[in-house]
Amino acid sequence: MKWLKKSSAVLASLMLTSVVAAGCGGNKASNTPAGSAQPDGAASSALKPYEVMMVFPDAPQKDNQLVQDAMNDYLKKTYPELNMTVKLNPIDWGAWSDKTNLMLASGDKMDLLFTADWLGFQQQVTKGGLLPLDNLLARYGPDIEAVEKDYHEPAKRGGKLYGIHTHQELGGAQGVYLNKELVDKYNFDLTALKSGKVEDLEPMLKTIKENESGITPLVAPSFPLEAYYSSTNLDSITSIAAINTAGTAPDNYTVINSFTTPRYMELAKLTNKWYKAGYINKDALTPGLDAWKKMQAGKGFAFVSDMDILADMEIGKADISPNGSIKAGREMLQIPLNIDRLQTGKMTATMYAISKSSEDPERAMMLLNLFYKDKELLTLFNFGIEGKHYVLKDGQIALPEGQTTDSVGYYHDIMWQLGNQMLNYTRVGEDPNKYQNYEKFNEKISSNRSRIFGFVFDPEPVKNELISIDNANKTFVDGLKSGQLDPEEVVPKMLEKQKAAGADKVIAEAQKQLDAWLKENGKK
Amino acid sequence: MNQKRTNPIIVIVLTLFSLACLIPFWLVFMISVADENWVTAHGYSFWPGKFSLVAYQYLIEDAEKILRAYGVSALVTVIGVVVSLFVTSAMAYALSRKEFPLRGALSFYILITMLFSGGLLPWYLVYTRFLHVQDTLVALIIPGLIGGFNVIIMRTFFTNSIPPSLIDSSQIDGAGEFRTYFSIILPLSLPVMATIGLFTTVSYWNDWFTSLVFIQNEKLFSLQYLLTKTLMNASFLQTIANKAYSSTAQVTTPLESIRMAMAMIAIGPLVLVFPFLQKYFVRGLTVGAVKG
């Protein structure tokens, strides 16, 4: 018992100290940039050595240490005035949430932290785990600003910026992939898909079903309802609240339940019809099902998914998909049926933040900034050491002779996480113009903004309702999207359950917040 | 007559029960030796049309990592079980003695630990800031050492099946507390030791969460964590790819048969442990029967 008392006292004091320490860190960070008025040159010459710890999700690499050393050598040689080293701390995908939550809560030292709305960005901000970055960015992030200046709004909470978006493609396109071999065999007329309507795929599915036994015409697990519905028809706010953009005036800001639009019903009925006709595989909802593997095994004809990004994509235009063809091991056609608008959510899907436990947030921001301008540093991080982990073949990254992705010691596919992607090399087999394509594609997307781009919903007032709505949805959504449930019968039931779970309250809250935002931004 | 009528029913029920236990193993084993493409095309099957040992070959190539994880798990389990049995039984024995003054208070304390836990964060803070055991095997061993439930089972066993007069007589013969404990109590308690030993073996062997929280160093990963990690990473990457947060996120799902082969390897020792401990259970029953 004595021991217990003693240890709990120690614990309590520990927690106190960490809270105090965290508090101090926060103060220091927000005060220094504004308070210290000395010129940059003077400040940097006095910089003490500092190790910036980067925490990001990735499988641990055997040669992590080697790459880290190489990065440090490079930093020392190229930016001696910054006087910093980097420590790479990858955390397994599977352990990511548990580990980072513990690290943030316990105040373990870390500086740069990968984050995203789907990895709990909102909670991290709410719990006070992240530092506001506005001042740091203004002072130490000129190269970030150069490419991301217009896109900070979505990562702001309470008027302060908490995450820096990775510079990359600003959206995607959804459509169908088709097995080219079969398209050629039956001489399918693809112009029908110019309409951008997935319905027009039906005659082809029918032909395949009738003539090719053993081949699934439309392969799950991605369905029109899931991969294609929301992006074409909605500006989403939460899991149910959205603005219907299909056939409404551009200044329509009425928040509705996204499951009540006519288009949802149409697509749900279509999927159900296809399922009944046997166009969709029956095991569509089995976890771990991978459409690409089915294509590889030659067991599938088409599936709905996100498209490879090409420069001159247009709705209904069929192209050979460069990456898709690699993944499927055969020629694959892609036909985009929808091209995204610029959405708030996409801007918070890949970010880096600075942890409150950082002892030197300025230096963390300086390092982050380097990843937006220094191709060599970014390449070291993304591909490892030249000659050892990769070789350049015609300006593309290839594995060294006789190495496989397993044996090479440093091979990760997380280029999309960090810095300015447009500085990256492409891998052999990828479209060498990938990043130029991105730039062109971005122009297209950024010129077509979502009506509510920049609006961030604060889920706090309706947290409980959102959870019970998600639970209500679970019973139905999967069955609907795979076509196994009859929508005429099930959708009304689902809407009833959603209502009971508080759907109206969520929609009203979304409308209220949206109206306030519109007023603030002079849109209404 | 009576026996003849009931026997077939019991046999059928037990056969069905055994089948229910064995069939999943069979399925897992069959997938682990099935040809990957065949599984993709046809799904799981009790008798795959095409066999291949690629999965096991792959695991042999990766043998170093797996063997090390095996070693870590085995070491932690053996040390953990031995130490745990010692401290649990010592505590339970003390609690079972009416002469022990703190009996009530300690029992209450144990009860509390069964009802409330400190939570993950305090646990983490104590281990990393106070004990500094992160990234060591000690961090894997300590958490399983004492379970309130196990202590209470043992205490009940000591109170019920060891007559106090036996302790008295041994002490009259000149045995001290430790002598009594080691030479009289422990040998008489083999059934409960085997039971609790099995409990702790299973929990040590199956524990992956402690590795997740405290171990950074890949060399100290336990086998179960290695397995969980592979599966969790795969499902996570799949979610990302499905939602396509970025077109560059490529999925590298581990092959189905490799996952199953790993499962086969991981259950090995547990299957072996049970038969060896079984004789103690049988004896425990007879001991009770004779006395009862």
mmCIF file of C-alpha atoms in Angstrom, chain B residues 12-235:
data_model
loop_
_atom_site.group_PDB
_atom_site.id
_atom_site.type_symbol
_atom_site.label_atom_id
_atom_site.label_comp_id
_atom_site.label_asym_id
_atom_site.label_seq_id
_atom_site.Cartn_x
_atom_site.Cartn_y
_atom_site.Cartn_z
ATOM 1 C CA ILE B 12 -21.931 -37.975 -31.786
ATOM 2 C CA VAL B 13 -22.053 -34.782 -29.761
ATOM 3 C CA LEU B 14 -18.385 -34.971 -28.881
ATOM 4 C CA THR B 15 -17.450 -35.826 -32.438
ATOM 5 C CA LEU B 16 -19.338 -32.832 -33.730
ATOM 6 C CA PHE B 17 -17.726 -30.668 -31.103
ATOM 7 C CA SER B 18 -14.256 -31.883 -31.997
ATOM 8 C CA LEU B 19 -15.001 -31.301 -35.650
ATOM 9 C CA ALA B 20 -16.099 -27.757 -34.897
ATOM 10 C CA CYS B 21 -12.706 -27.248 -33.283
ATOM 11 C CA LEU B 22 -10.680 -28.984 -35.959
ATOM 12 C CA ILE B 23 -12.350 -27.813 -39.162
ATOM 13 C CA PRO B 24 -11.185 -24.190 -38.929
ATOM 14 C CA PHE B 25 -7.620 -25.453 -38.423
ATOM 15 C CA TRP B 26 -8.000 -27.666 -41.423
ATOM 16 C CA LEU B 27 -9.245 -24.769 -43.536
ATOM 17 C CA VAL B 28 -6.423 -22.501 -42.433
ATOM 18 C CA PHE B 29 -3.905 -25.241 -43.138
ATOM 19 C CA MET B 30 -5.355 -25.940 -46.587
ATOM 20 C CA ILE B 31 -5.226 -22.289 -47.580
ATOM 21 C CA SER B 32 -1.671 -22.088 -46.375
ATOM 22 C CA VAL B 33 -0.690 -24.830 -48.829
ATOM 23 C CA ALA B 34 -2.950 -23.679 -51.651
ATOM 24 C CA ASP B 35 -1.830 -21.987 -54.804
ATOM 25 C CA GLU B 36 -2.286 -18.231 -54.506
ATOM 26 C CA ASN B 37 -3.891 -17.664 -57.887
ATOM 27 C CA TRP B 38 -6.232 -20.524 -57.356
ATOM 28 C CA VAL B 39 -7.433 -18.954 -54.093
ATOM 29 C CA THR B 40 -7.942 -15.601 -55.797
ATOM 30 C CA ALA B 41 -9.990 -17.168 -58.528
ATOM 31 C CA HIS B 42 -12.017 -19.700 -56.546
ATOM 32 C CA GLY B 43 -12.014 -18.509 -52.952
ATOM 33 C CA TYR B 44 -11.322 -20.575 -49.827
ATOM 34 C CA SER B 45 -11.842 -24.264 -50.072
ATOM 35 C CA PHE B 46 -11.360 -27.338 -47.913
ATOM 36 C CA TRP B 47 -9.566 -29.061 -50.727
ATOM 37 C CA PRO B 48 -7.933 -26.545 -53.080
ATOM 38 C CA GLY B 49 -7.542 -27.645 -56.648
ATOM 39 C CA LYS B 50 -3.906 -26.658 -56.783
ATOM 40 C CA PHE B 51 -1.284 -26.996 -54.094
ATOM 41 C CA SER B 52 1.842 -24.994 -53.577
ATOM 42 C CA LEU B 53 4.337 -24.580 -50.799
ATOM 43 C CA VAL B 54 5.317 -21.083 -51.863
ATOM 44 C CA ALA B 55 4.018 -19.603 -48.636
ATOM 45 C CA TYR B 56 6.255 -21.768 -46.494
ATOM 46 C CA GLN B 57 9.210 -21.152 -48.782
ATOM 47 C CA TYR B 58 8.615 -17.454 -48.429
ATOM 48 C CA LEU B 59 8.523 -17.817 -44.659
ATOM 49 C CA ILE B 60 11.776 -19.750 -44.727
ATOM 50 C CA GLU B 61 13.379 -16.915 -46.637
ATOM 51 C CA ASP B 62 12.090 -14.614 -43.965
ATOM 52 C CA ALA B 63 13.150 -17.145 -41.343
ATOM 53 C CA GLU B 64 15.505 -14.882 -39.449
ATOM 54 C CA LYS B 65 12.786 -12.439 -38.483
ATOM 55 C CA ILE B 66 10.275 -15.109 -37.637
ATOM 56 C CA LEU B 67 12.706 -17.260 -35.675
ATOM 57 C CA ARG B 68 13.785 -14.262 -33.659
ATOM 58 C CA ALA B 69 10.166 -13.381 -32.918
ATOM 59 C CA TYR B 70 9.606 -17.014 -31.995
ATOM 60 C CA GLY B 71 12.524 -16.841 -29.628
ATOM 61 C CA VAL B 72 11.269 -13.638 -28.060
ATOM 62 C CA SER B 73 7.810 -15.103 -27.549
ATOM 63 C CA ALA B 74 9.171 -18.357 -26.150
ATOM 64 C CA LEU B 75 11.584 -16.641 -23.789
ATOM 65 C CA VAL B 76 8.994 -14.205 -22.535
ATOM 66 C CA THR B 77 6.473 -16.991 -22.066
ATOM 67 C CA VAL B 78 8.817 -19.320 -20.195
ATOM 68 C CA ILE B 79 10.242 -16.662 -17.896
ATOM 69 C CA GLY B 80 6.855 -15.038 -17.499
ATOM 70 C CA VAL B 81 5.060 -18.246 -16.591
ATOM 71 C CA VAL B 82 7.670 -19.414 -14.094
ATOM 72 C CA VAL B 83 7.954 -16.054 -12.343
ATOM 73 C CA SER B 84 4.244 -15.472 -12.537
ATOM 74 C CA LEU B 85 3.444 -18.839 -10.958
ATOM 75 C CA PHE B 86 5.869 -18.112 -8.180
ATOM 76 C CA VAL B 87 4.603 -14.641 -7.302
ATOM 77 C CA THR B 88 0.947 -15.527 -7.813
ATOM 78 C CA SER B 89 1.123 -18.618 -5.635
ATOM 79 C CA ALA B 90 3.179 -16.847 -2.986
ATOM 80 C CA MET B 91 0.640 -14.069 -2.800
ATOM 81 C CA ALA B 92 -2.300 -16.471 -2.857
ATOM 82 C CA TYR B 93 -0.730 -18.604 -0.166
ATOM 83 C CA ALA B 94 -0.195 -15.623 2.089
ATOM 84 C CA LEU B 95 -3.778 -14.573 1.552
ATOM 85 C CA SER B 96 -5.053 -18.054 2.319
ATOM 86 C CA ARG B 97 -3.454 -18.057 5.787
ATOM 87 C CA LYS B 98 -5.788 -16.840 8.487
ATOM 88 C CA GLU B 99 -2.800 -15.720 10.538
ATOM 89 C CA PHE B 100 -1.798 -13.113 7.967
ATOM 90 C CA PRO B 101 -2.702 -9.682 9.339
ATOM 91 C CA LEU B 102 -3.102 -7.735 6.080
ATOM 92 C CA ARG B 103 -5.336 -10.389 4.585
ATOM 93 C CA GLY B 104 -8.455 -8.258 4.303
ATOM 94 C CA ALA B 105 -6.747 -5.155 2.999
ATOM 95 C CA LEU B 106 -4.713 -7.026 0.384
ATOM 96 C CA SER B 107 -7.707 -9.044 -0.814
ATOM 97 C CA PHE B 108 -9.617 -5.823 -1.220
ATOM 98 C CA TYR B 109 -6.732 -4.310 -3.162
ATOM 99 C CA ILE B 110 -6.677 -7.295 -5.483
ATOM 100 C CA LEU B 111 -10.414 -7.029 -5.986
ATOM 101 C CA ILE B 112 -9.995 -3.392 -6.966
ATOM 102 C CA THR B 113 -7.413 -4.261 -9.613
ATOM 103 C CA MET B 114 -9.912 -6.688 -11.105
ATOM 104 C CA LEU B 115 -12.616 -4.062 -11.376
ATOM 105 C CA PHE B 116 -10.688 -0.972 -12.402
ATOM 106 C CA SER B 117 -7.569 -0.552 -14.457
ATOM 107 C CA GLY B 118 -5.351 2.479 -14.455
ATOM 108 C CA GLY B 119 -5.831 2.991 -18.158
ATOM 109 C CA LEU B 120 -3.395 3.009 -21.010
ATOM 110 C CA LEU B 121 -1.796 6.392 -20.508
ATOM 111 C CA PRO B 122 -0.770 6.001 -16.840
ATOM 112 C CA TRP B 123 0.468 2.523 -17.677
ATOM 113 C CA TYR B 124 2.574 3.934 -20.481
ATOM 114 C CA LEU B 125 3.894 6.770 -18.343
ATOM 115 C CA VAL B 126 4.908 4.480 -15.470
ATOM 116 C CA TYR B 127 6.763 2.123 -17.804
ATOM 117 C CA THR B 128 8.501 4.746 -19.911
ATOM 118 C CA ARG B 129 9.119 7.611 -17.492
ATOM 119 C CA PHE B 130 9.382 5.872 -14.158
ATOM 120 C CA LEU B 131 10.656 2.346 -14.783
ATOM 121 C CA HIS B 132 12.300 3.076 -18.167
ATOM 122 C CA VAL B 133 11.666 -0.410 -19.433
ATOM 123 C CA GLN B 134 10.478 0.487 -22.935
ATOM 124 C CA ASP B 135 12.194 -1.499 -25.661
ATOM 125 C CA THR B 136 13.254 -4.290 -23.286
ATOM 126 C CA LEU B 137 11.941 -7.777 -22.695
ATOM 127 C CA VAL B 138 11.138 -6.773 -19.145
ATOM 128 C CA ALA B 139 8.336 -4.600 -20.489
ATOM 129 C CA LEU B 140 6.826 -7.695 -22.063
ATOM 130 C CA ILE B 141 7.140 -9.805 -18.924
ATOM 131 C CA ILE B 142 5.980 -7.529 -16.107
ATOM 132 C CA PRO B 143 2.408 -6.827 -17.224
ATOM 133 C CA GLY B 144 1.353 -10.470 -17.109
ATOM 134 C CA LEU B 145 2.976 -11.415 -13.831
ATOM 135 C CA ILE B 146 0.029 -11.079 -11.478
ATOM 136 C CA GLY B 147 -3.614 -11.278 -12.354
ATOM 137 C CA GLY B 148 -6.155 -10.660 -9.649
ATOM 138 C CA PHE B 149 -8.352 -13.418 -10.952
ATOM 139 C CA ASN B 150 -5.559 -15.988 -10.853
ATOM 140 C CA VAL B 151 -4.623 -15.016 -7.298
ATOM 141 C CA ILE B 152 -8.182 -15.522 -6.160
ATOM 142 C CA ILE B 153 -8.481 -18.917 -7.844
ATOM 143 C CA MET B 154 -5.288 -20.039 -6.170
ATOM 144 C CA ARG B 155 -6.294 -18.638 -2.818
ATOM 145 C CA THR B 156 -9.554 -20.529 -2.981
ATOM 146 C CA PHE B 157 -7.712 -23.699 -3.879
ATOM 147 C CA PHE B 158 -5.302 -23.301 -0.958
ATOM 148 C CA THR B 159 -8.104 -22.550 1.479
ATOM 149 C CA ASN B 160 -10.281 -25.413 0.323
ATOM 150 C CA SER B 161 -7.921 -28.257 -0.411
ATOM 151 C CA ILE B 162 -5.080 -27.811 2.042
ATOM 152 C CA PRO B 163 -6.168 -28.467 5.606
ATOM 153 C CA PRO B 164 -4.771 -25.914 8.049
ATOM 154 C CA SER B 165 -3.834 -28.787 10.346
ATOM 155 C CA LEU B 166 -1.345 -29.950 7.715
ATOM 156 C CA ILE B 167 0.439 -26.619 7.940
ATOM 157 C CA ASP B 168 0.290 -26.738 11.716
ATOM 158 C CA SER B 169 1.771 -30.204 11.841
ATOM 159 C CA SER B 170 4.582 -29.342 9.491
ATOM 160 C CA GLN B 171 5.428 -26.325 11.588
ATOM 161 C CA ILE B 172 5.347 -28.428 14.738
ATOM 162 C CA ASP B 173 7.842 -30.689 13.003
ATOM 163 C CA GLY B 174 10.096 -27.673 12.642
ATOM 164 C CA ALA B 175 9.436 -26.359 9.138
ATOM 165 C CA GLY B 176 9.651 -22.595 8.717
ATOM 166 C CA GLU B 177 7.271 -20.611 6.521
ATOM 167 C CA PHE B 178 9.368 -21.044 3.379
ATOM 168 C CA ARG B 179 9.959 -24.734 3.995
ATOM 169 C CA THR B 180 6.218 -25.205 4.463
ATOM 170 C CA TYR B 181 5.509 -23.317 1.295
ATOM 171 C CA PHE B 182 8.047 -25.062 -0.921
ATOM 172 C CA SER B 183 7.927 -28.605 0.431
ATOM 173 C CA ILE B 184 4.322 -28.993 1.520
ATOM 174 C CA ILE B 185 2.095 -26.509 -0.273
ATOM 175 C CA LEU B 186 3.557 -26.416 -3.764
ATOM 176 C CA PRO B 187 3.733 -30.191 -4.319
ATOM 177 C CA LEU B 188 0.140 -30.515 -3.172
ATOM 178 C CA SER B 189 -1.015 -27.788 -5.545
ATOM 179 C CA LEU B 190 0.097 -29.127 -8.884
ATOM 180 C CA PRO B 191 -3.419 -29.123 -10.373
ATOM 181 C CA VAL B 192 -4.013 -25.456 -9.689
ATOM 182 C CA MET B 193 -0.470 -24.616 -10.751
ATOM 183 C CA ALA B 194 -1.063 -26.394 -14.034
ATOM 184 C CA THR B 195 -4.339 -24.578 -14.543
ATOM 185 C CA ILE B 196 -2.985 -21.133 -13.820
ATOM 186 C CA GLY B 197 0.182 -22.023 -15.698
ATOM 187 C CA LEU B 198 -1.892 -22.769 -18.772
ATOM 188 C CA PHE B 199 -3.804 -19.514 -18.392
ATOM 189 C CA THR B 200 -0.641 -17.468 -18.183
ATOM 190 C CA THR B 201 1.054 -19.405 -20.963
ATOM 191 C CA VAL B 202 -1.831 -18.645 -23.277
ATOM 192 C CA SER B 203 -1.977 -15.007 -22.311
ATOM 193 C CA TYR B 204 1.786 -14.501 -22.642
ATOM 194 C CA TRP B 205 1.955 -16.334 -25.916
ATOM 195 C CA ASN B 206 -0.991 -14.475 -27.411
ATOM 196 C CA ASP B 207 -0.077 -11.035 -26.156
ATOM 197 C CA TRP B 208 0.674 -8.570 -28.915
ATOM 198 C CA PHE B 209 -0.612 -5.341 -27.472
ATOM 199 C CA THR B 210 2.256 -4.899 -25.016
ATOM 200 C CA SER B 211 4.699 -5.176 -27.909
ATOM 201 C CA LEU B 212 2.715 -2.610 -29.823
ATOM 202 C CA VAL B 213 2.864 -0.112 -27.001
ATOM 203 C CA PHE B 214 6.372 -0.524 -25.664
ATOM 204 C CA ILE B 215 8.585 -2.068 -28.330
ATOM 205 C CA GLN B 216 10.178 0.011 -31.081
ATOM 206 C CA ASN B 217 13.124 -2.251 -31.754
ATOM 207 C CA GLU B 218 12.201 -4.713 -34.454
ATOM 208 C CA LYS B 219 14.439 -7.362 -32.916
ATOM 209 C CA LEU B 220 12.241 -7.548 -29.839
ATOM 210 C CA PHE B 221 8.897 -7.994 -31.564
ATOM 211 C CA SER B 222 6.978 -10.993 -30.320
ATOM 212 C CA LEU B 223 5.631 -13.509 -32.790
ATOM 213 C CA GLN B 224 2.008 -12.560 -32.291
ATOM 214 C CA TYR B 225 2.793 -8.909 -32.797
ATOM 215 C CA LEU B 226 4.633 -9.682 -36.003
ATOM 216 C CA LEU B 227 1.551 -11.514 -37.202
ATOM 217 C CA THR B 228 -0.939 -8.895 -36.051
ATOM 218 C CA LYS B 229 1.191 -6.183 -37.541
ATOM 219 C CA THR B 230 1.200 -7.817 -40.949
ATOM 220 C CA LEU B 231 -2.541 -8.240 -40.896
ATOM 221 C CA MET B 232 -3.293 -4.773 -39.555
ATOM 222 C CA ASN B 233 -0.977 -3.124 -42.042
ATOM 223 C CA ALA B 234 -2.638 -4.992 -44.867
ATOM 224 C CA SER B 235 -6.151 -4.028 -43.869
#
